[in-house]
Structure formats: structure tokens, C-alpha cells
PDB file of C-alpha atoms in Angstrom:
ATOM      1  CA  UNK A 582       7.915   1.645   7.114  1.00  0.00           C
ATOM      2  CA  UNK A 583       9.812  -1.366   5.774  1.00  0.00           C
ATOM      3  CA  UNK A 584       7.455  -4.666   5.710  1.00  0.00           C
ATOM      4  CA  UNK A 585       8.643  -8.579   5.481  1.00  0.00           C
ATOM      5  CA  UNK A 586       8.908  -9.054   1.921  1.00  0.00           C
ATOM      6  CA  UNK A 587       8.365 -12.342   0.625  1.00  0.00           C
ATOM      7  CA  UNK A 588       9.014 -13.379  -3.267  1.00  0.00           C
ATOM      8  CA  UNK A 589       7.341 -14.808  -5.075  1.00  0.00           C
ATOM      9  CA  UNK A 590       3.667 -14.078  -4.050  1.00  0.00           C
ATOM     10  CA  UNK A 591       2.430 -16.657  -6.653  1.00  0.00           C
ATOM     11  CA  UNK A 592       4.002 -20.136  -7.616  1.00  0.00           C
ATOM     12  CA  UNK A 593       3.183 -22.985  -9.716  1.00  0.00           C
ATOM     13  CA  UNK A 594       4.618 -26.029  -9.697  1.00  0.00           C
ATOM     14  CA  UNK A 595       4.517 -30.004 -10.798  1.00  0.00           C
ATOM     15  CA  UNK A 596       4.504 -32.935  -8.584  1.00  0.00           C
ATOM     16  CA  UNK A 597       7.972 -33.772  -7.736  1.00  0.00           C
ATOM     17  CA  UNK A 598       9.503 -30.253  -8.470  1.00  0.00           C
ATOM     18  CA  UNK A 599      11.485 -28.184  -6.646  1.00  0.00           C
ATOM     19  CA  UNK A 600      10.802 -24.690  -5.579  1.00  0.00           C
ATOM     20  CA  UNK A 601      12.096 -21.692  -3.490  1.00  0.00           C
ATOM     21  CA  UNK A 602      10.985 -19.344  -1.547  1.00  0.00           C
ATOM     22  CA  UNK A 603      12.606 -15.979  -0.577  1.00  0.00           C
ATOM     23  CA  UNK A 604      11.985 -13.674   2.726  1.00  0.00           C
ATOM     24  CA  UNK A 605      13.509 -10.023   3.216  1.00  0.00           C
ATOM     25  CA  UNK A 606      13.031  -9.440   7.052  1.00  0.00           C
ATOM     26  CA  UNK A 607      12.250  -5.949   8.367  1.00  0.00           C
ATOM     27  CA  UNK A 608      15.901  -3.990   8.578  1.00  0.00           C
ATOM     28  CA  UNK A 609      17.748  -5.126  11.823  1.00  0.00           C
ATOM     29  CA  UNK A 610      15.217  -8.165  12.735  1.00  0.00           C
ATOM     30  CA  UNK A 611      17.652 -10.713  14.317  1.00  0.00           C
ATOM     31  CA  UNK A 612      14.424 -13.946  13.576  1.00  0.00           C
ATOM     32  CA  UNK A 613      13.095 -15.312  11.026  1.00  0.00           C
ATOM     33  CA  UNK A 614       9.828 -17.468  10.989  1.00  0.00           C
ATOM     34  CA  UNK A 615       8.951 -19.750   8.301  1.00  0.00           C
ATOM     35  CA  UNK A 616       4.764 -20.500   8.825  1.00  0.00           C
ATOM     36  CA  UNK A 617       2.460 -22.908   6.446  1.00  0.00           C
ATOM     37  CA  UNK A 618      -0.836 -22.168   6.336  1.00  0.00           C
ATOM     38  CA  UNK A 619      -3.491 -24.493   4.574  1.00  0.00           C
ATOM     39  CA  UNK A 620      -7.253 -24.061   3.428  1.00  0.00           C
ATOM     40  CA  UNK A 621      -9.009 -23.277   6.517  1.00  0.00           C
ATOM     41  CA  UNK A 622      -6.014 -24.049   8.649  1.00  0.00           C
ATOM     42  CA  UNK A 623      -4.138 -21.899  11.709  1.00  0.00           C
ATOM     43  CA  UNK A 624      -0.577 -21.174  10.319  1.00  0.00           C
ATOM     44  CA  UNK A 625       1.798 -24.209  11.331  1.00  0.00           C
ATOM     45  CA  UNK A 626       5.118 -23.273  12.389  1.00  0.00           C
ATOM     46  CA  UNK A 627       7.900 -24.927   9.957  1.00  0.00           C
ATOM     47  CA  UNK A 628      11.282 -23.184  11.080  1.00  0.00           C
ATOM     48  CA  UNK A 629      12.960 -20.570  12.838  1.00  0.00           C
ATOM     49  CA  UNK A 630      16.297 -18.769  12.274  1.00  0.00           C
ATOM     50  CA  UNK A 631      17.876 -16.497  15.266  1.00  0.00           C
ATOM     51  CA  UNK A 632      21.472 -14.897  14.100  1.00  0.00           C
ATOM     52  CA  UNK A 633      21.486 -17.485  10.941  1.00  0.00           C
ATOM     53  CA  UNK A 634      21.226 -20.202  13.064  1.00  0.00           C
ATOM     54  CA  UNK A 635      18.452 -22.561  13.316  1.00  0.00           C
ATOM     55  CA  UNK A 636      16.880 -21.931  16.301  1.00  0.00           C
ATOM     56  CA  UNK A 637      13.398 -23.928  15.916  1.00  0.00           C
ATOM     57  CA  UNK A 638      11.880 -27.066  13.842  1.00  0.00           C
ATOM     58  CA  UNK A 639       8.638 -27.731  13.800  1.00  0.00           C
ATOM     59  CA  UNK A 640       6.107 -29.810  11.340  1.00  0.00           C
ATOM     60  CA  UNK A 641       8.714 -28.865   8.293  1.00  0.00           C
ATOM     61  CA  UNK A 642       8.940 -32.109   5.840  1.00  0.00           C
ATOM     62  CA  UNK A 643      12.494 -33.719   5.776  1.00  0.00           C
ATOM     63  CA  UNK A 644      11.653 -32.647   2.075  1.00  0.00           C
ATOM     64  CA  UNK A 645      11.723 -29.362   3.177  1.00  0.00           C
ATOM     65  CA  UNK A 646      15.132 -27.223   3.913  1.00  0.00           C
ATOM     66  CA  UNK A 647      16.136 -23.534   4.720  1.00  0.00           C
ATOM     67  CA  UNK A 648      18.634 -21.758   6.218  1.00  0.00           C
ATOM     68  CA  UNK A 649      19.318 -17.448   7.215  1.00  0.00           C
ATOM     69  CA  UNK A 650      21.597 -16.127   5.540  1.00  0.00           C
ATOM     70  CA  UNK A 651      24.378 -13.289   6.225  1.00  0.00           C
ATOM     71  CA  UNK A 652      22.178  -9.817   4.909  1.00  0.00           C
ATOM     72  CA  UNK A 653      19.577 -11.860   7.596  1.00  0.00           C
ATOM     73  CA  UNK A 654      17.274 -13.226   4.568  1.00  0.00           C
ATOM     74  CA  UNK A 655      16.027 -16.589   4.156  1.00  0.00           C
ATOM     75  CA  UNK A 656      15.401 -18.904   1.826  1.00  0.00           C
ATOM     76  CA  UNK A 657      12.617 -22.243   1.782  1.00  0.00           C
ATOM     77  CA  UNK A 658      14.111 -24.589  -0.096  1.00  0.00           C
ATOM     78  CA  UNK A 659      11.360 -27.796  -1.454  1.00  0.00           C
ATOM     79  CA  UNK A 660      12.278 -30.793  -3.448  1.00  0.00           C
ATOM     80  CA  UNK A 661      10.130 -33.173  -4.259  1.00  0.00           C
ATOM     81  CA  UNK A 662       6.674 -31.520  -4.303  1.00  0.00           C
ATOM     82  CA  UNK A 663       3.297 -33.246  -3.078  1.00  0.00           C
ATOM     83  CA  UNK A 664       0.044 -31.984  -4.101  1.00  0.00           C
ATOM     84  CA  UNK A 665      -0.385 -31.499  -0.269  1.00  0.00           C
ATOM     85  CA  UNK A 666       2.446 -29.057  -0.535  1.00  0.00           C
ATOM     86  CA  UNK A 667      -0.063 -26.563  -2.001  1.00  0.00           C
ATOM     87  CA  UNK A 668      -0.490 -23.870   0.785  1.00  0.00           C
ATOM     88  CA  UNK A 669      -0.053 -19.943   1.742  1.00  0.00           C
ATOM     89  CA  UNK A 670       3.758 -20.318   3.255  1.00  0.00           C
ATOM     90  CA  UNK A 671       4.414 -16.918   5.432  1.00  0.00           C
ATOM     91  CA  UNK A 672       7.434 -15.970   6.371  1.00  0.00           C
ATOM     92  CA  UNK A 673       7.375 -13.063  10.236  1.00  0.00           C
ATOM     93  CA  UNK A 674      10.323 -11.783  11.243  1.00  0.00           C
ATOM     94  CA  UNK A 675      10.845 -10.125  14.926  1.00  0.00           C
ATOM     95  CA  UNK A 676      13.678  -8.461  16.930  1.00  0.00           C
ATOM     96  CA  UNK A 677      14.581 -10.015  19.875  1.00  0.00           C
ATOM     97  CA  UNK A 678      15.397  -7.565  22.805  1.00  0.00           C
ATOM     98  CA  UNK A 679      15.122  -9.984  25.815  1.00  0.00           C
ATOM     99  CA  UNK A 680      13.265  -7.167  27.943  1.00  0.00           C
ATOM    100  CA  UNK A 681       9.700  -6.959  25.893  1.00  0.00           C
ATOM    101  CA  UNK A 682       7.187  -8.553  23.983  1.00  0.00           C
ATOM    102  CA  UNK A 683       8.314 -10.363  20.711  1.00  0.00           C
ATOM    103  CA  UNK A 684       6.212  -9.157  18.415  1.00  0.00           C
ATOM    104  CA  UNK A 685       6.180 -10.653  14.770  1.00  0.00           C
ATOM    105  CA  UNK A 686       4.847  -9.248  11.684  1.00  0.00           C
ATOM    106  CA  UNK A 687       4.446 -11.165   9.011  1.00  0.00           C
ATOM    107  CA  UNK A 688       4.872 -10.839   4.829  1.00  0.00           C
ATOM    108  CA  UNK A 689       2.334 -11.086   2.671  1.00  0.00           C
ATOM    109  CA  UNK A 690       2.578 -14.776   1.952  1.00  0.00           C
ATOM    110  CA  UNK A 691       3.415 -16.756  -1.008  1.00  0.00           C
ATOM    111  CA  UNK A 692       1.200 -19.330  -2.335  1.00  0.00           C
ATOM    112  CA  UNK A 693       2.366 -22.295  -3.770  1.00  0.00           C
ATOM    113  CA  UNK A 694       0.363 -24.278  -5.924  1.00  0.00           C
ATOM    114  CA  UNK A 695       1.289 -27.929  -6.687  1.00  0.00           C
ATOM    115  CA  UNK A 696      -0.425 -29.527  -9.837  1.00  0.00           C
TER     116      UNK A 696
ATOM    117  CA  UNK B1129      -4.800 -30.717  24.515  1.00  0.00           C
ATOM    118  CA  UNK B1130      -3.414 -28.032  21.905  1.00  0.00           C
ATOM    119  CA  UNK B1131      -0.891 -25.468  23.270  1.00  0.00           C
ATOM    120  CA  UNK B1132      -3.550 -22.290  22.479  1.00  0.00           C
ATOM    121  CA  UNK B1133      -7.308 -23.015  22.290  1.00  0.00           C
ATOM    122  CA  UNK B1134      -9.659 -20.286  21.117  1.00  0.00           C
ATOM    123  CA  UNK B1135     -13.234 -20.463  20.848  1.00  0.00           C
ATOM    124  CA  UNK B1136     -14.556 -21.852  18.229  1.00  0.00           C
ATOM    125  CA  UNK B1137     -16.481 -19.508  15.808  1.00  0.00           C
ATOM    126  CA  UNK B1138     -17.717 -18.515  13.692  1.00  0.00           C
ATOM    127  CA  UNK B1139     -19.179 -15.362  15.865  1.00  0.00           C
ATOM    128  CA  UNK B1140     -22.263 -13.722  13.480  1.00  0.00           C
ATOM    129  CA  UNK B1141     -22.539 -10.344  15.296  1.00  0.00           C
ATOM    130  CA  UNK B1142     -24.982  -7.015  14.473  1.00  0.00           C
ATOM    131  CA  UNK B1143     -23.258  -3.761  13.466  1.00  0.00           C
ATOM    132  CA  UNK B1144     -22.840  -2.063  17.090  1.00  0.00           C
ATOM    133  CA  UNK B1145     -22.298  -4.889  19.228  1.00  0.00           C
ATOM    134  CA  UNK B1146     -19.943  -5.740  21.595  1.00  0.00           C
ATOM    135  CA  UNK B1147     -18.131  -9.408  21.376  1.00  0.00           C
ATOM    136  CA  UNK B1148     -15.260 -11.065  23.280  1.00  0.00           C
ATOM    137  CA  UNK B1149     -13.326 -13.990  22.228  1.00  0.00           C
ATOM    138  CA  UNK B1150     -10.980 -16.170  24.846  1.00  0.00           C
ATOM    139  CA  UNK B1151      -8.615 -17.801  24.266  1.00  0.00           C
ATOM    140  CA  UNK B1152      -6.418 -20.270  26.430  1.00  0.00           C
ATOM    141  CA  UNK B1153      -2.857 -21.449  26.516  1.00  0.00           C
ATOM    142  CA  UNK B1154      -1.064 -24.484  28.209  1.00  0.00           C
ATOM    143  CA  UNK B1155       2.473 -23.302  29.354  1.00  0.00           C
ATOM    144  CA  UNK B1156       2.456 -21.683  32.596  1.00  0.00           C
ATOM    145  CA  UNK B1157       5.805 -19.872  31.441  1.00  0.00           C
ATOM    146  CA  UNK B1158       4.637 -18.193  28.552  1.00  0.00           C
ATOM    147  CA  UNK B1159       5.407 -14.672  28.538  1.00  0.00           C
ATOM    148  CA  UNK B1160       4.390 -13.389  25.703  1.00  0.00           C
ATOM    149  CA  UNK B1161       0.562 -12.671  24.148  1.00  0.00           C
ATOM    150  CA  UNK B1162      -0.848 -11.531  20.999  1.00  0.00           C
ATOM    151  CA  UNK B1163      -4.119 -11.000  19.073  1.00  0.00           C
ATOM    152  CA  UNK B1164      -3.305 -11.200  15.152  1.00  0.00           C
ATOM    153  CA  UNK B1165      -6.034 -10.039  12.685  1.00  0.00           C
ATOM    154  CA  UNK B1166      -6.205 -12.392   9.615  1.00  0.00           C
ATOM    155  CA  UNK B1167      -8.248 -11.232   6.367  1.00  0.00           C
ATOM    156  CA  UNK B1168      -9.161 -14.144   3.845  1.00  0.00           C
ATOM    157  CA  UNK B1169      -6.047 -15.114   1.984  1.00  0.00           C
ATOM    158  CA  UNK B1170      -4.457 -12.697   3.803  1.00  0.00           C
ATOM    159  CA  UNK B1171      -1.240 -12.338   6.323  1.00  0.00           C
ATOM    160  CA  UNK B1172      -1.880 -12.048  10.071  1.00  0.00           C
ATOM    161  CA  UNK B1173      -1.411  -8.889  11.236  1.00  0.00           C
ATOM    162  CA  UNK B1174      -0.706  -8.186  14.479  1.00  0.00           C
ATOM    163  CA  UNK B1175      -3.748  -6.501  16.603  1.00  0.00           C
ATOM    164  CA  UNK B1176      -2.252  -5.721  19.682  1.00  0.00           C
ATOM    165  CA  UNK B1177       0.343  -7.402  22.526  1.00  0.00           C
ATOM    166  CA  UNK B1178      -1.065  -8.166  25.185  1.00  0.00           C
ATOM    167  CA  UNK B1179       0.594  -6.991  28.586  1.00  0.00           C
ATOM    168  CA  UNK B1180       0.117  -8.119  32.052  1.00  0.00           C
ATOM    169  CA  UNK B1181      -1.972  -5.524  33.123  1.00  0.00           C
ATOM    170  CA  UNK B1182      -4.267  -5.776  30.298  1.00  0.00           C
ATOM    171  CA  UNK B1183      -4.197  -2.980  27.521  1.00  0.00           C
ATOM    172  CA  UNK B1184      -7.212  -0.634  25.448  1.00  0.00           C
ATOM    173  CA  UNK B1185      -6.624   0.711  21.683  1.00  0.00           C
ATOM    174  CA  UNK B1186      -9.817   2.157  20.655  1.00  0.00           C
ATOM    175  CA  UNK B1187     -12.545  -0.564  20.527  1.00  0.00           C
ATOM    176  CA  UNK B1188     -10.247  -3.007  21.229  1.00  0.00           C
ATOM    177  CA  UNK B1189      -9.529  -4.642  24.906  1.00  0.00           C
ATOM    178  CA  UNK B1190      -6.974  -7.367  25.806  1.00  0.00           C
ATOM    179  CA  UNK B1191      -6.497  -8.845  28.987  1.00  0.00           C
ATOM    180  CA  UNK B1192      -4.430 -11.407  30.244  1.00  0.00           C
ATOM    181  CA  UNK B1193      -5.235 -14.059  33.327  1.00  0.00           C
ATOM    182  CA  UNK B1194      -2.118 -15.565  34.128  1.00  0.00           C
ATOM    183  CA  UNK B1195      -3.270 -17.858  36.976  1.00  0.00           C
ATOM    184  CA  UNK B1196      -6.370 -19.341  34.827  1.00  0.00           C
ATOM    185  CA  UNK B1197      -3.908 -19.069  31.908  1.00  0.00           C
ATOM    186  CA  UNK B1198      -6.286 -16.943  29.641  1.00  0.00           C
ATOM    187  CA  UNK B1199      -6.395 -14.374  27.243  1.00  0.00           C
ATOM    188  CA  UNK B1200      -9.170 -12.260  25.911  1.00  0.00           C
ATOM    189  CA  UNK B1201     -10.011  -9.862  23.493  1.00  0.00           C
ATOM    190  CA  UNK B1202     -12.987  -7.607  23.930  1.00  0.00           C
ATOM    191  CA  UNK B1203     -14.052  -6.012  20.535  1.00  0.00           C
ATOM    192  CA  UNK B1204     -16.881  -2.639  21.199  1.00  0.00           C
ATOM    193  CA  UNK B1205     -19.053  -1.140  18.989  1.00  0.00           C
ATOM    194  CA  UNK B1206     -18.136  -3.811  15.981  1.00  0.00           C
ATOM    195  CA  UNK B1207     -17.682  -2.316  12.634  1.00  0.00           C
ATOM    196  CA  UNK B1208     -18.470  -4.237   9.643  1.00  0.00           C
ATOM    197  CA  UNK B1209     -14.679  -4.027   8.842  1.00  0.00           C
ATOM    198  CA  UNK B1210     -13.935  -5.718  11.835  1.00  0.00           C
ATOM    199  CA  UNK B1211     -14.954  -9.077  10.141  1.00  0.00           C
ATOM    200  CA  UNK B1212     -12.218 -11.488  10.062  1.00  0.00           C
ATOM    201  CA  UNK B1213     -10.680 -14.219  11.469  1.00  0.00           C
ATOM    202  CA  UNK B1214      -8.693 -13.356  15.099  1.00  0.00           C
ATOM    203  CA  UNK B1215      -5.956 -15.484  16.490  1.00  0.00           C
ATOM    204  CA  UNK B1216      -4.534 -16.074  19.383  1.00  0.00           C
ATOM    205  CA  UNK B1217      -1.172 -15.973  19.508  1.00  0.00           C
ATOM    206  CA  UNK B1218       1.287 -17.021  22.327  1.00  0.00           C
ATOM    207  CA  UNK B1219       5.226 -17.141  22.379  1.00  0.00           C
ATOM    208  CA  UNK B1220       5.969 -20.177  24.811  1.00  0.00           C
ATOM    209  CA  UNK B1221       9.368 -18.725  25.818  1.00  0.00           C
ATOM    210  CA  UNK B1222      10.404 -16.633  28.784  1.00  0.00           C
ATOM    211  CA  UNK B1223      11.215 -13.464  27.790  1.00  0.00           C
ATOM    212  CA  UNK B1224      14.689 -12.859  26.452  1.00  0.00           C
ATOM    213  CA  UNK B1225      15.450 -16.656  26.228  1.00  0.00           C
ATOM    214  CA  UNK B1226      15.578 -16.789  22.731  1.00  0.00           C
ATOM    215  CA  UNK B1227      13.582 -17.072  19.784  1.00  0.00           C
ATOM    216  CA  UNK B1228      11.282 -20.232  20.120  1.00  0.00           C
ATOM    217  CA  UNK B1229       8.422 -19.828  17.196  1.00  0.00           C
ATOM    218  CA  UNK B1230       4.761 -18.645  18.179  1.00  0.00           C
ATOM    219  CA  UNK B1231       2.123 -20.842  18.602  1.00  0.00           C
ATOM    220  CA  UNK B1232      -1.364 -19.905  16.802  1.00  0.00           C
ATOM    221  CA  UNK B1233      -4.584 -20.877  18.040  1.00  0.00           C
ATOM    222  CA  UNK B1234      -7.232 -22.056  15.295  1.00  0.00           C
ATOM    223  CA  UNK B1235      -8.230 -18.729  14.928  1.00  0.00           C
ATOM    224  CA  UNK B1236     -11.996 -17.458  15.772  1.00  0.00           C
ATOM    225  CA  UNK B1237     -13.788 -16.193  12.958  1.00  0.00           C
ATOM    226  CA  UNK B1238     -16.208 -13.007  13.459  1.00  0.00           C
ATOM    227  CA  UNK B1239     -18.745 -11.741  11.331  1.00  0.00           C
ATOM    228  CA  UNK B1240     -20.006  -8.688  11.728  1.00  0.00           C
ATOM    229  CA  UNK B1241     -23.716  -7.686   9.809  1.00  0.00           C
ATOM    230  CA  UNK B1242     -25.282  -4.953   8.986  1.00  0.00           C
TER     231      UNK B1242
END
């Protein structure tokens, strides 16, 4: 079955670059979920995108933009990179029926490495 | 207090044996419950949903208390691939209100030794 894919799985970039970050959700997921996950951290929820709207905002840096776009993917845009920016960034996508749980399965992650 | 607390780990456990983890979250209206599996440097994957009446998949038992506002997992019989980090996972939203984000707990990690 289809997965989440997520591109690029590996990234390395300077201080004060930019970078981007690419999620395919699972054909006919309405949501996407943008997650950062440090060292030894729980996965912090960034943003959310229902229909290719912004639906959520959570801890994402001002620094930090994104949007859904019409084939449903989603892109993680960051300018302006800080060595603290150096995480595992998941992206989950989920369908939204409105009668059941709203499960989420997540890519496989790509990690971003700021030198 | 954090939206989803889980206990803390890290749970060392013998081949064999039986472990639960709990897990608790703060919004009465949450409607939604999951246990995600995480492997190091891995993606959570989901484990199972959790439903209201409390659901079994092999070794693996989740229940839900919605009055103490609790979830558990109950893992039998632990396998040595069974060691990883478990997280609690609740979606704060009535059902079919939309698409507000899950909330993780810290995740509990379990070891499991020959």
C-alpha cells in the first residue's frame, strides 16, 4: 500500500540557509501534519493542512512557512537556519471521515542537519 | 500540566513478561486514542486505536477510561522485538470537527532482555 513519502530523507545545511522539505500524503488523505522531532524529544506538532488550508499552528518558528498544495502535497519551507533547527521533521497524513478514529501514519522522516 | 502524560520509562523487562504502560490526557472531549510504536531514528507507527470499549490484537491490549481520563496499553508475553519507545497519542478534537493536530506524550521507552 501507498506510504507518506517524504523527500529528502537526508539534508545538510549552513547556518542561515534555506531549505525545503517535501511530503506526498497517502492517495485521497484530505490532512497533512508537519511534526519536529529532536534528540530524545516527543514529536512537536509544527502545522496542519485540511483541504489546503491551514487548519493548525503550533511551536512552528515565524522562520518557518508551509502551505498544501492542489495534488494535496506539502511543502516546509525554512529560511534562516539555526543550529537548533537540526532535527527528524515528519510529515502524517490522515483522512478525515467525521464518524471514526483519525488515524495518522506517518513518513519516514527527513533529517535536517544544520552546521 | 502537559496535555498527554505517560509514564516515564525506561521499562527493562525479561523475555516473557507481561508490562503495561498508562498514559493520561487532559481534555475531557478528546475522542480520539492511539498507541504509536517508535524505533530509534525511526517514524511512529501506529500500534493500534484505541476504542471505547477497549480493543486486543495479539499481545497487545488497549483500554480506554474516559471518566479517569486514561489510556493503557497492556503488552503479553514481550518479545525482544517489542523494544522501543511507545507513545501515547491523543487527538483533542471531537470527532468529525476537523483536523486539529495530535498531541504525543513523551513517549515510554521499553526494553525487553533476553
Amino acid at each position: 500500500a501507498a506510504g507518506v513519502i517524504q523527500s529528502p530523507r537526508h539534508l545538510i545545511k549552513e547556518k542561515r540557509e534555506t531549505a525545503t522539505l517535501k511530503c506526498y500524503p497517502i492517495p485521497r488523505h484530505d490532512t497533512v501534519y508537519w511534526y519536529q522531532q529532536g534528540p530524545g524529544q516527543d514529536p512537536q506538532f509544527l502545522i496542519s493542512f485540511y483541504e489546503k488550508m491551514q487548519s493548525d499552528k503550533g511551536s512552528i518558528p515565524d522562520r518557518f512557512s508551509a502551505q498544501q498544495f492542489s495534488d494535496y502535497h506539502s511543502e516546509l519551507n525554512m529560511s534562516s537556519l539555526e543550529l537548533g533547527d537540526s532535527a527528524l521533521y515528519f510529515c502524517a497524513s490522515s483522512f478525515i471521515p467525521g464518524t471514526a478514529n483519525t488515524e495518522a501514519f506517518f513518513g519516514q522522516g527527513t533529517r535536517l542537519t544544520v552546521v | 500540566r502537559k496535555e498527554v502524560e505517560q509514564d516515564p520509562g525506561p521499562f527493562n523487562v525479561p523475555e516473557g513478561a507481561t508490562v503495561a504502560f498508562n498514559c493520561t490526557y487532559s481534555n475531557s472531549a478528546s475522542q480520539s486514542f492511539f498507541w504509536y510504536r517508535q524505533d530509534c531514528r525511526k517514524e511512529p507507527k501506529l500500534l493500534m486505536s484505541v476504542y471505547s470499549s477497549g480493543n486486543e490484537d495479539g499481545r497487545f491490549t488497549a483500554q480506554l477510561n474516559r471518566a479517569s481520563q486514561y489510556i493503557s496499553l497492556l503488552i503479553r508475553d514481550s518479545k525482544l522485538s517489542d523494544s522501543a519507545t511507545y507513545l501515547c497519542v491523543v487527538n483533542m478534537s471531537p470527532l468529525g470537527s476537523g483536523n486539529t493536530p495530535l498531541v504525543f506524550g513523551k513517549g515510554t521507552r521499553l526494553s525487553v532482555i533476553a
